[in-house]
Coordinates of C-alpha atoms in Angstrom, one line a residue:
Chain L
X1 CA 139.2 92.2 67.0
X2 CA 141.4 93.3 69.7
X3 CA 142.4 96.6 67.9
X4 CA 138.8 97.6 67.4
X5 CA 137.8 97.4 71.0
X6 CA 140.3 100.1 72.0
X7 CA 139.5 102.2 69.1
X8 CA 135.9 102.4 70.1
X9 CA 136.4 103.0 73.6
X10 CA 138.8 106.0 72.4
X11 CA 136.2 107.4 70.6
X12 CA 133.9 107.3 73.4
X13 CA 136.2 108.9 75.6
X14 CA 136.6 111.9 73.3
X15 CA 132.8 112.4 73.3
X16 CA 132.3 113.8 76.6
X17 CA 133.6 117.4 76.1
X18 CA 131.7 117.5 72.8
X19 CA 128.2 116.5 74.6
X20 CA 127.2 120.0 75.4
X21 CA 127.4 121.0 71.8
X22 CA 125.0 118.3 70.5
X23 CA 122.0 120.3 71.2
X24 CA 123.5 122.8 69.0
X25 CA 124.0 120.5 66.2
X26 CA 120.3 119.5 66.5
X27 CA 119.2 123.1 66.1
X28 CA 121.6 124.1 63.3
X29 CA 120.2 120.9 61.4
X30 CA 116.7 122.3 61.8
X31 CA 117.9 125.9 60.8
X32 CA 119.5 124.2 57.8
X33 CA 116.1 122.4 56.9
X34 CA 114.4 125.8 57.2
X35 CA 116.9 127.5 54.8
X36 CA 116.4 124.7 52.3
X37 CA 112.6 124.9 52.3
X38 CA 112.6 128.7 52.0
X39 CA 115.4 128.7 49.3
X40 CA 113.9 126.0 47.1
X41 CA 110.3 125.1 48.0
X42 CA 108.3 128.4 48.5
X43 CA 108.7 131.8 48.1
X44 CA 106.3 132.9 50.6
X45 CA 108.8 131.8 53.3
X46 CA 111.7 133.9 54.7
X47 CA 115.0 132.4 55.4
X48 CA 116.6 132.3 59.1
X49 CA 118.3 135.3 58.6
X50 CA 115.7 137.4 56.9
X51 CA 113.3 136.3 59.6
X52 CA 115.5 137.0 62.4
X53 CA 116.1 140.6 60.8
X54 CA 112.1 141.1 60.4
X55 CA 111.6 140.2 64.0
X56 CA 114.1 142.7 65.5
X57 CA 111.3 145.1 66.3
X58 CA 109.4 142.4 68.1
X59 CA 112.1 141.3 70.1
X60 CA 113.0 144.9 71.0
X61 CA 109.8 145.9 72.1
X62 CA 107.8 142.7 73.5
X63 CA 105.6 144.9 75.7
X64 CA 104.4 147.8 73.3
X65 CA 101.1 148.7 72.8
X66 CA 100.4 150.7 69.7
X67 CA 96.7 150.1 69.2
X68 CA 94.6 147.2 69.6
X69 CA 95.7 145.2 66.6
X70 CA 99.7 146.0 67.3
X71 CA 100.4 144.7 70.7
X72 CA 103.9 143.4 71.8
X73 CA 104.5 139.6 71.8
X74 CA 105.3 139.6 75.4
X75 CA 101.7 141.0 76.1
X76 CA 100.1 138.4 73.8
X77 CA 101.9 135.5 75.5
X78 CA 100.8 136.8 79.1
X79 CA 97.3 136.9 77.9
X80 CA 97.4 133.5 76.6
X81 CA 99.2 132.2 79.6
X82 CA 96.5 133.9 81.9
X83 CA 93.9 132.0 80.1
X84 CA 95.7 128.7 80.4
X85 CA 96.4 129.3 84.0
X86 CA 92.9 130.1 84.9
X87 CA 91.4 127.4 83.0
X88 CA 93.9 125.0 84.5
X89 CA 93.2 126.2 88.1
X90 CA 89.7 125.8 87.5
X91 CA 90.1 122.2 86.0
X92 CA 92.3 121.1 88.5
X93 CA 89.7 122.0 91.4
X94 CA 87.2 120.0 89.9
X95 CA 89.7 117.2 88.5
X96 CA 91.6 116.3 91.8
X97 CA 88.4 115.7 94.0
X98 CA 86.7 113.9 91.1
X99 CA 89.8 111.7 90.9
X100 CA 89.8 111.0 94.7
X101 CA 86.1 110.1 94.2
X102 CA 86.6 107.8 91.6
X103 CA 89.7 106.5 93.0
X104 CA 88.1 105.9 96.5
X105 CA 84.5 104.7 95.6
X106 CA 83.7 101.8 93.2
X107 CA 80.3 103.3 93.0
X108 CA 81.7 106.8 91.7
X109 CA 83.9 104.7 89.5
X110 CA 81.2 102.7 87.7
X111 CA 79.5 106.3 87.4
X112 CA 82.0 108.4 86.0
X113 CA 84.8 106.1 84.6
X114 CA 83.0 105.3 81.0
X115 CA 82.1 109.1 80.9
X116 CA 85.9 110.0 81.1
X117 CA 86.8 107.3 79.0
X118 CA 84.2 108.7 76.3
X119 CA 85.2 112.2 76.7
X120 CA 88.8 112.0 77.2
X121 CA 89.7 111.4 73.3
X122 CA 87.6 114.2 72.3
X123 CA 90.0 117.0 71.2
X124 CA 88.9 120.1 73.7
X125 CA 88.4 122.3 70.7
X126 CA 85.5 120.9 69.9
X127 CA 83.7 122.1 73.1
X128 CA 84.5 125.7 71.7
X129 CA 81.1 126.1 69.8
X130 CA 79.3 124.8 73.2
X131 CA 81.3 127.2 75.0
X132 CA 80.5 129.9 72.8
X133 CA 76.7 129.1 72.8
X134 CA 76.7 129.4 76.3
X135 CA 79.1 132.4 77.1
X136 CA 78.7 134.1 73.9
X137 CA 82.2 135.9 74.6
X138 CA 85.5 134.8 73.3
X139 CA 87.5 134.9 76.6
X140 CA 85.4 132.8 78.9
X141 CA 85.0 130.3 76.1
X142 CA 88.6 129.8 75.6
X143 CA 89.0 129.6 79.4
X144 CA 86.0 126.9 79.3
X145 CA 88.0 124.9 76.5
X146 CA 91.2 124.9 78.9
X147 CA 89.1 124.0 81.6
X148 CA 88.0 120.9 79.7
X149 CA 91.6 120.1 78.5
X150 CA 93.0 120.0 82.1
X151 CA 90.2 117.7 83.7
X152 CA 91.0 114.3 82.1
X153 CA 94.7 113.7 82.7
X154 CA 94.4 114.9 86.1
X155 CA 91.1 112.9 87.1
X156 CA 92.7 109.7 85.5
X157 CA 96.2 110.1 87.4
X158 CA 94.6 111.1 90.8
X159 CA 92.3 108.2 90.4
X160 CA 95.1 105.8 89.6
X161 CA 97.1 107.2 92.5
X162 CA 94.4 107.1 95.0
X163 CA 93.2 103.7 94.2
X164 CA 96.8 102.1 94.2
X165 CA 97.6 103.6 97.9
X166 CA 99.5 100.5 99.3
X167 CA 97.0 98.7 101.4
X168 CA 99.7 98.3 104.1
X169 CA 99.9 102.1 104.6
X170 CA 95.8 102.0 105.1
X171 CA 96.4 99.2 107.5
X172 CA 98.6 101.0 109.7
X173 CA 96.0 104.0 109.8
X174 CA 93.3 101.4 110.6
X175 CA 95.4 99.8 113.5
X176 CA 95.5 103.2 115.2
X177 CA 92.1 103.9 114.8
X178 CA 92.6 106.9 112.4
X179 CA 89.0 108.5 111.3
X180 CA 88.6 108.0 107.6
X181 CA 88.7 111.7 106.8
X182 CA 92.0 111.9 108.3
X183 CA 93.4 108.9 106.5
X184 CA 92.5 110.5 103.2
X185 CA 94.4 113.7 104.2
X186 CA 97.4 112.1 105.9
X187 CA 97.8 108.8 103.8
X188 CA 96.0 108.7 100.7
X189 CA 96.8 112.6 99.7
X190 CA 100.6 112.2 100.1
X191 CA 100.8 108.6 98.9
X192 CA 98.8 109.7 95.6
X193 CA 100.7 113.0 95.3
X194 CA 103.2 111.7 92.8
X195 CA 100.5 110.5 90.7
X196 CA 98.4 113.8 91.0
X197 CA 101.4 115.8 89.9
X198 CA 101.8 113.7 86.9
X199 CA 98.4 114.5 85.9
X200 CA 98.6 118.0 86.4
X201 CA 101.8 118.3 84.2
X202 CA 100.3 116.5 81.6
X203 CA 97.3 118.7 81.9
X204 CA 99.4 121.9 81.8
X205 CA 101.4 120.8 78.8
X206 CA 98.1 120.0 76.7
X207 CA 96.4 123.2 77.9
X208 CA 99.4 125.4 76.3
X209 CA 99.0 123.2 73.2
X210 CA 95.4 123.8 73.0
X211 CA 95.1 127.5 73.8
X212 CA 97.1 128.4 70.4
X213 CA 94.4 126.7 68.6
X214 CA 91.6 127.9 70.7
X215 CA 92.8 131.6 70.1
X216 CA 93.2 131.1 66.2
X217 CA 89.4 130.3 66.4
X218 CA 88.2 132.9 68.8
X219 CA 90.5 135.9 67.7
X220 CA 91.3 138.6 70.1
X221 CA 94.4 139.0 71.8
X222 CA 96.7 136.1 72.5
X223 CA 99.7 134.2 70.8
X224 CA 97.4 132.0 69.0
X225 CA 95.6 134.6 67.2
X226 CA 98.9 136.4 66.6
X227 CA 100.0 133.3 64.6
X228 CA 97.0 133.1 62.5
X229 CA 96.5 136.8 61.9
X230 CA 100.4 137.0 60.7
X231 CA 99.8 134.2 58.6
X232 CA 97.0 136.2 56.8
X233 CA 99.5 139.2 56.4
X234 CA 101.6 136.8 55.0
X235 CA 104.3 137.7 57.5
X236 CA 106.0 134.0 58.4
X237 CA 108.7 135.7 60.0
X238 CA 106.5 136.7 62.9
X239 CA 105.0 133.1 62.8
X240 CA 108.6 131.5 63.3
X241 CA 109.2 134.1 66.0
X242 CA 105.6 132.9 67.7
X243 CA 106.6 128.8 67.4
X244 CA 110.0 129.7 69.2
X245 CA 108.2 131.7 71.8
X246 CA 105.3 129.1 72.4
X247 CA 108.0 126.5 72.8
X248 CA 110.3 128.4 75.2
X249 CA 107.1 129.4 77.4
X250 CA 105.9 125.7 77.4
X251 CA 109.3 124.5 78.5
X252 CA 109.2 127.1 81.5
X253 CA 105.9 126.1 82.3
X254 CA 107.1 122.5 82.5
X255 CA 110.2 123.4 84.4
X256 CA 108.1 125.2 87.0
X257 CA 105.4 122.6 87.7
X258 CA 108.4 120.0 88.1
X259 CA 109.7 122.3 90.6
X260 CA 106.8 122.5 92.5
X261 CA 106.4 118.8 92.2
X262 CA 109.8 118.2 93.5
X263 CA 109.3 120.5 96.4
X264 CA 105.9 118.9 97.7
X265 CA 106.5 115.2 97.0
X266 CA 108.5 112.6 98.5
X267 CA 111.5 111.0 96.7
X268 CA 110.7 107.6 95.3
X269 CA 112.4 104.5 96.3
X270 CA 116.1 103.9 95.2
Chain F
X1 CA 83.1 69.8 107.5
X2 CA 85.7 69.3 110.3
X3 CA 88.3 66.9 108.9
X4 CA 90.8 67.4 111.8
X5 CA 89.5 67.9 115.4
X6 CA 91.5 70.8 116.8
X7 CA 93.6 69.8 119.6
X8 CA 92.9 70.9 123.0
X9 CA 95.2 74.0 123.9
X10 CA 97.3 72.5 126.5
X11 CA 98.3 75.3 129.3
X12 CA 101.5 76.7 128.7
X13 CA 104.1 75.5 130.6
X14 CA 104.7 76.8 134.5
X15 CA 108.0 78.9 133.8
X16 CA 110.9 78.6 135.9
X17 CA 112.4 81.8 135.0
X18 CA 111.6 85.2 136.7
X19 CA 111.4 87.2 133.6
X20 CA 108.1 85.8 132.6
X21 CA 105.3 84.8 134.7
X22 CA 102.3 84.1 132.4
X23 CA 99.1 86.0 133.5
X24 CA 95.3 84.9 132.4
X25 CA 93.9 84.6 129.1
X26 CA 94.8 87.7 127.0
X27 CA 93.5 86.4 123.5
X28 CA 90.7 84.0 123.1
X29 CA 89.6 82.8 119.8
X30 CA 86.7 80.4 119.7
X31 CA 85.3 78.6 116.8
X32 CA 86.8 80.8 114.2
X33 CA 85.3 80.7 110.6
X34 CA 87.0 82.3 107.5
X35 CA 86.1 81.6 103.9
X36 CA 86.8 83.5 100.6
X37 CA 84.3 83.4 97.9
X38 CA 85.7 81.9 94.8
X39 CA 84.3 81.9 90.9
X40 CA 81.2 80.0 90.7
X41 CA 79.7 80.8 93.8
X42 CA 81.5 78.0 95.9
X43 CA 83.6 79.5 99.0
X44 CA 87.1 78.5 99.7
X45 CA 87.2 77.7 103.5
X46 CA 90.4 78.7 105.1
X47 CA 89.3 78.1 108.6
X48 CA 86.4 76.1 110.1
X49 CA 86.1 76.1 113.6
X50 CA 89.6 77.2 114.9
X51 CA 90.3 77.9 118.7
X52 CA 93.3 79.7 120.0
X53 CA 94.3 81.1 123.4
X54 CA 97.1 83.3 124.3
X55 CA 98.0 84.1 127.8
X56 CA 99.4 87.6 129.1
X57 CA 103.0 87.8 128.6
X58 CA 103.1 84.6 126.3
X59 CA 105.0 84.7 123.2
X60 CA 103.3 82.5 120.9
X61 CA 104.6 81.6 117.3
X62 CA 102.2 80.7 114.5
X63 CA 104.2 78.4 112.3
X64 CA 103.2 77.0 109.0
X65 CA 104.0 76.9 105.0
X66 CA 102.8 79.3 102.8
X67 CA 99.0 78.9 102.2
X68 CA 98.4 77.4 105.6
X69 CA 96.5 80.7 106.6
X70 CA 99.0 81.9 109.2
X71 CA 98.9 85.3 107.9
X72 CA 95.0 85.5 107.7
X73 CA 94.8 84.2 111.1
X74 CA 96.9 86.9 112.4
X75 CA 95.5 89.8 110.3
X76 CA 91.8 88.3 111.6
X77 CA 93.4 89.1 115.1
X78 CA 94.1 92.4 114.0
X79 CA 90.9 93.0 112.7
X80 CA 92.1 93.9 109.2
X81 CA 90.4 90.7 107.9
X82 CA 86.7 90.0 108.3
X83 CA 85.5 86.8 110.6
X84 CA 82.8 84.9 109.0
X85 CA 82.2 82.9 112.2
X86 CA 83.1 82.7 115.7
X87 CA 84.4 85.1 118.2
X88 CA 88.0 86.8 119.0
X89 CA 88.3 88.4 122.4
X90 CA 91.4 90.4 123.4
X91 CA 91.5 91.6 127.0
X92 CA 87.9 90.5 127.3
X93 CA 86.6 92.7 124.5
X94 CA 85.6 91.4 121.1
X95 CA 87.4 92.3 118.3
X96 CA 85.1 93.8 115.7
X97 CA 87.8 95.7 113.7
X98 CA 91.4 97.1 114.1
X99 CA 92.3 98.8 117.4
X100 CA 95.0 100.4 119.1
X101 CA 95.2 97.4 121.6
X102 CA 96.4 95.4 118.8
X103 CA 99.4 96.7 117.1
X104 CA 100.7 95.1 114.0
X105 CA 104.5 94.7 112.8
X106 CA 104.3 94.1 108.9
X107 CA 106.6 92.0 106.9
X108 CA 107.2 94.9 104.4
X109 CA 107.5 97.5 107.1
X110 CA 104.5 99.6 105.9
X111 CA 106.5 102.8 106.9
X112 CA 105.2 105.8 105.2
X113 CA 107.9 106.9 102.5
X114 CA 107.1 110.6 102.8
X115 CA 107.8 110.8 106.7
X116 CA 110.9 110.6 108.5
X117 CA 111.5 107.8 111.3
X118 CA 110.6 110.1 113.8
X119 CA 107.1 111.2 111.7
X120 CA 106.3 107.4 111.2
X121 CA 106.5 106.9 115.0
X122 CA 104.8 110.2 115.7
X123 CA 101.8 109.6 113.6
X124 CA 100.6 106.5 115.5
X125 CA 101.5 108.0 118.9
X126 CA 99.6 111.2 118.2
X127 CA 96.6 109.1 116.8
X128 CA 96.4 106.8 119.7
X129 CA 97.6 109.1 122.6
X130 CA 95.7 112.4 121.5
X131 CA 94.7 112.7 125.0
X132 CA 98.4 113.2 126.2
X133 CA 100.2 116.6 126.0
X134 CA 102.4 117.5 123.0
X135 CA 105.6 117.4 125.5
X136 CA 104.4 113.7 126.8
X137 CA 104.1 112.5 123.1
X138 CA 107.4 114.0 122.2
X139 CA 109.0 112.2 125.0
X140 CA 107.5 108.8 124.0
X141 CA 108.5 109.3 120.4
X142 CA 112.1 109.9 121.6
X143 CA 112.1 107.1 123.9
X144 CA 111.0 104.6 121.4
X145 CA 113.6 105.9 118.9
X146 CA 116.2 105.3 121.5
X147 CA 114.7 101.9 122.3
X148 CA 115.6 100.8 118.7
X149 CA 118.7 102.5 118.6
X150 CA 117.8 104.6 115.7
X151 CA 118.7 108.2 117.3
X152 CA 121.1 109.0 114.7
X153 CA 118.5 108.3 112.0
X154 CA 115.7 109.9 113.6
X155 CA 115.6 112.6 110.7
X156 CA 116.0 109.9 107.7
X157 CA 113.2 108.8 105.6
X158 CA 112.5 105.0 105.0
X159 CA 114.2 104.7 101.6
X160 CA 117.8 106.0 103.1
X161 CA 117.6 103.2 105.9
X162 CA 118.3 99.3 105.4
X163 CA 115.7 96.6 105.6
X164 CA 116.8 96.0 109.2
X165 CA 116.7 99.7 110.4
X166 CA 113.3 99.9 108.6
X167 CA 111.8 97.0 110.5
X168 CA 113.2 98.6 113.9
X169 CA 111.0 101.6 113.1
X170 CA 108.2 99.4 112.6
X171 CA 108.9 97.7 116.1
X172 CA 109.2 101.2 117.8
X173 CA 106.1 102.4 115.9
X174 CA 104.1 99.4 117.3
X175 CA 105.4 99.4 120.9
X176 CA 105.2 103.2 121.3
X177 CA 101.4 103.1 121.6
X178 CA 101.6 100.3 124.3
X179 CA 99.4 97.7 122.8
X180 CA 98.1 94.9 124.7
X181 CA 99.0 92.5 122.1
X182 CA 101.7 92.7 119.5
X183 CA 101.2 91.0 116.2
X184 CA 104.0 90.2 113.9
X185 CA 103.5 89.2 110.4
X186 CA 106.6 87.6 109.2
X187 CA 108.6 90.8 110.4
X188 CA 111.9 89.1 109.5
X189 CA 111.3 87.4 106.4
X190 CA 112.7 89.9 103.9
X191 CA 116.0 90.2 106.1
X192 CA 119.5 88.5 105.7
X193 CA 120.2 85.9 108.2
X194 CA 122.6 88.0 110.2
X195 CA 120.2 91.1 110.3
X196 CA 117.5 88.6 111.0
X197 CA 119.5 87.0 114.0
X198 CA 120.2 90.4 115.5
X199 CA 116.7 91.6 115.3
X200 CA 115.4 88.3 117.0
X201 CA 117.6 89.0 119.8
X202 CA 116.3 92.6 120.0
X203 CA 112.9 91.4 120.0
X204 CA 113.4 89.0 122.7
X205 CA 115.2 91.9 124.7
X206 CA 112.0 94.0 124.4
X207 CA 109.9 91.0 125.2
X208 CA 111.7 90.7 128.5
X209 CA 111.8 94.3 129.3
X210 CA 108.2 95.3 128.6
X211 CA 106.4 92.0 129.3
X212 CA 104.8 92.2 126.1
X213 CA 102.4 89.6 124.7
X214 CA 103.4 88.6 121.2
X215 CA 101.8 86.4 118.5
X216 CA 104.5 85.8 115.6
X217 CA 103.5 84.5 112.5
X218 CA 106.7 82.8 110.8
X219 CA 107.6 79.9 108.5
X220 CA 111.1 79.6 110.2
X221 CA 111.4 76.6 112.8
X222 CA 114.4 78.1 114.2
X223 CA 113.1 81.3 114.8
X224 CA 109.8 80.1 116.2
X225 CA 111.9 77.8 118.5
X226 CA 114.3 80.5 120.0
X227 CA 111.7 83.0 120.3
X228 CA 108.3 81.4 121.4
X229 CA 106.9 79.8 124.4
X230 CA 104.4 77.8 122.5
X231 CA 104.2 76.9 118.6
X232 CA 101.0 76.8 117.0
X233 CA 101.7 74.6 113.8
X234 CA 98.9 75.3 111.2
X235 CA 98.0 72.5 109.1
X236 CA 96.0 73.1 105.8
X237 CA 94.3 70.2 104.2
X238 CA 91.1 71.3 103.0
X239 CA 90.6 74.0 105.3
X240 CA 93.3 75.0 107.8
X241 CA 93.4 74.0 111.3
X242 CA 96.0 73.6 114.3
X243 CA 97.9 70.6 113.5
X244 CA 99.9 70.6 116.8
X245 CA 100.8 72.6 119.6
X246 CA 104.6 72.3 120.6
X247 CA 105.6 73.6 123.8
X248 CA 109.0 75.0 124.0
X249 CA 110.7 73.8 127.1
X250 CA 113.6 76.5 127.2
X251 CA 113.8 79.0 129.9
X252 CA 114.0 82.7 129.1
X253 CA 116.3 84.5 128.5
X254 CA 117.3 82.4 125.8
X255 CA 120.8 82.3 124.2
X256 CA 120.9 81.3 120.3
X257 CA 124.3 79.8 121.0
X258 CA 123.5 77.8 124.1
X259 CA 120.2 76.6 122.2
X260 CA 122.2 75.5 119.1
X261 CA 124.4 73.1 121.3
X262 CA 121.3 71.9 123.3
X263 CA 120.4 68.5 122.2
X264 CA 116.8 68.9 123.1
X265 CA 116.7 71.9 120.6
X266 CA 117.9 69.8 118.0
X267 CA 115.5 67.0 118.4
X268 CA 112.6 69.4 118.6
X269 CA 113.8 71.1 115.6
X270 CA 113.9 68.1 113.6
X271 CA 110.4 67.0 115.1
X272 CA 109.1 70.2 114.1
X273 CA 110.5 70.2 110.5
X274 CA 109.2 66.7 109.8
X275 CA 106.0 67.6 110.9
X276 CA 105.9 70.7 108.6
X277 CA 107.1 68.5 105.9
X278 CA 104.2 65.9 106.6
X279 CA 101.7 68.9 106.5
X280 CA 103.1 70.4 103.4
X281 CA 102.9 66.9 101.5
X282 CA 99.3 66.5 102.7
X283 CA 98.3 69.8 101.2
X284 CA 100.2 69.3 98.0
X285 CA 98.1 66.1 97.9
X286 CA 94.8 68.0 98.2
X287 CA 95.5 70.5 95.9
X288 CA 96.6 67.7 93.1

């Protein structure tokens, strides 16, 4: 037994400087899988090297405009991002007060909680026909779907945070005779802020997932339609590029909201 | 159903020390009734006609085991629990809800984690003393941070402080708004014995310095005997009532070491413990 333990420890001691390389190993495995699929499973699919070569123009000119159907991926990403941010902002403006209402008032909770529970599991894309019928235009409809997407996680998390404010915090406010509206602003809001941000973060993440699907359906200009359009042209290289860009953008969005969260909320215990 | 008649409240002893002359009645609770609804429509009666009087500048401890209703009684005085019957008056004014004349010190401190030490105290001062100027309020906040010796930690937030330091913030916050009555709900229950002893001494010092009327809820017999003028022992047998009121005969200022060697202290301590045990057995028997 005794000779095994030092051996293990030695292996662990050797690991730290290899740690930073592990993500690269992960990506390398994925590339290998891609190469395998492209080589043996289908001839529609380019391998990694071919795809990179085919995408050089996109990468070199992300913001070119050569006509309505040929726009740089940078522009497309920005357009999608704009829709997401507008829909997300509108959704949050509705969701946060609604969450407060549900969290503060048992009456509002009885009224809205079943509604939220029924609508939450619906894929937001299902609202697209409804939006198209109302707005008759692709862009507002896409924004509307993102608006719906952004509602539920924020409503639910805000309500949980607001309802869960420790009774002692409110007792302090009541003992010093703080008016109710001030209790909401100075006690409930800061106490619930970490929950609200969790909701916002989930909402934004899902919104970025949903926009791709929505744009595939609505067409127009955006990274989602780009994916579908390039597939129709059998240009899978561009699809791979889009997947990578969508992923990186989503990551940046999450990092950004994480930064804002850290700046605006208090550090938790411990 | 009054199973135990509440014993009449004996007047507090005439004190011989100059530190604390008791004044008139500050807190008068009469015929208090409190019950909670339970499943099946019946009500669980906590108090059924409880009387309690606390005089100005008096230090009263409410002693009892868990479930004896002592925290409920304190929260009723604070206005944080509804009163189902009877009246509570503080300074001649009837209690109908929480008020700045009765500040509370909470067992788990109830500090707002996103505010600094200073911010927590300022919140209370700003709210209660809105009619004073900004610089006057600044001065009050500064004074009370100094009072509990937290100058160096004024900008720290609660999670950066030890339990004892946190409760000192709670004490400073409560005293900063100059309440008529200070209510303490097992304030030292979550602290280690050494920190607890030190804070007991600090609270006593503040009690002497400010002539503050205090009601302390505790289950610690030593704490009650060390600090209080009178100990109200709650007895929960069916509903809760005052089982006995113990006059604590030691002059202020009190010294914990001297008390420990005082034969009367030991006697009183044992008698009180026996009483508590008796009440506890009684309650356990009722509960089945």
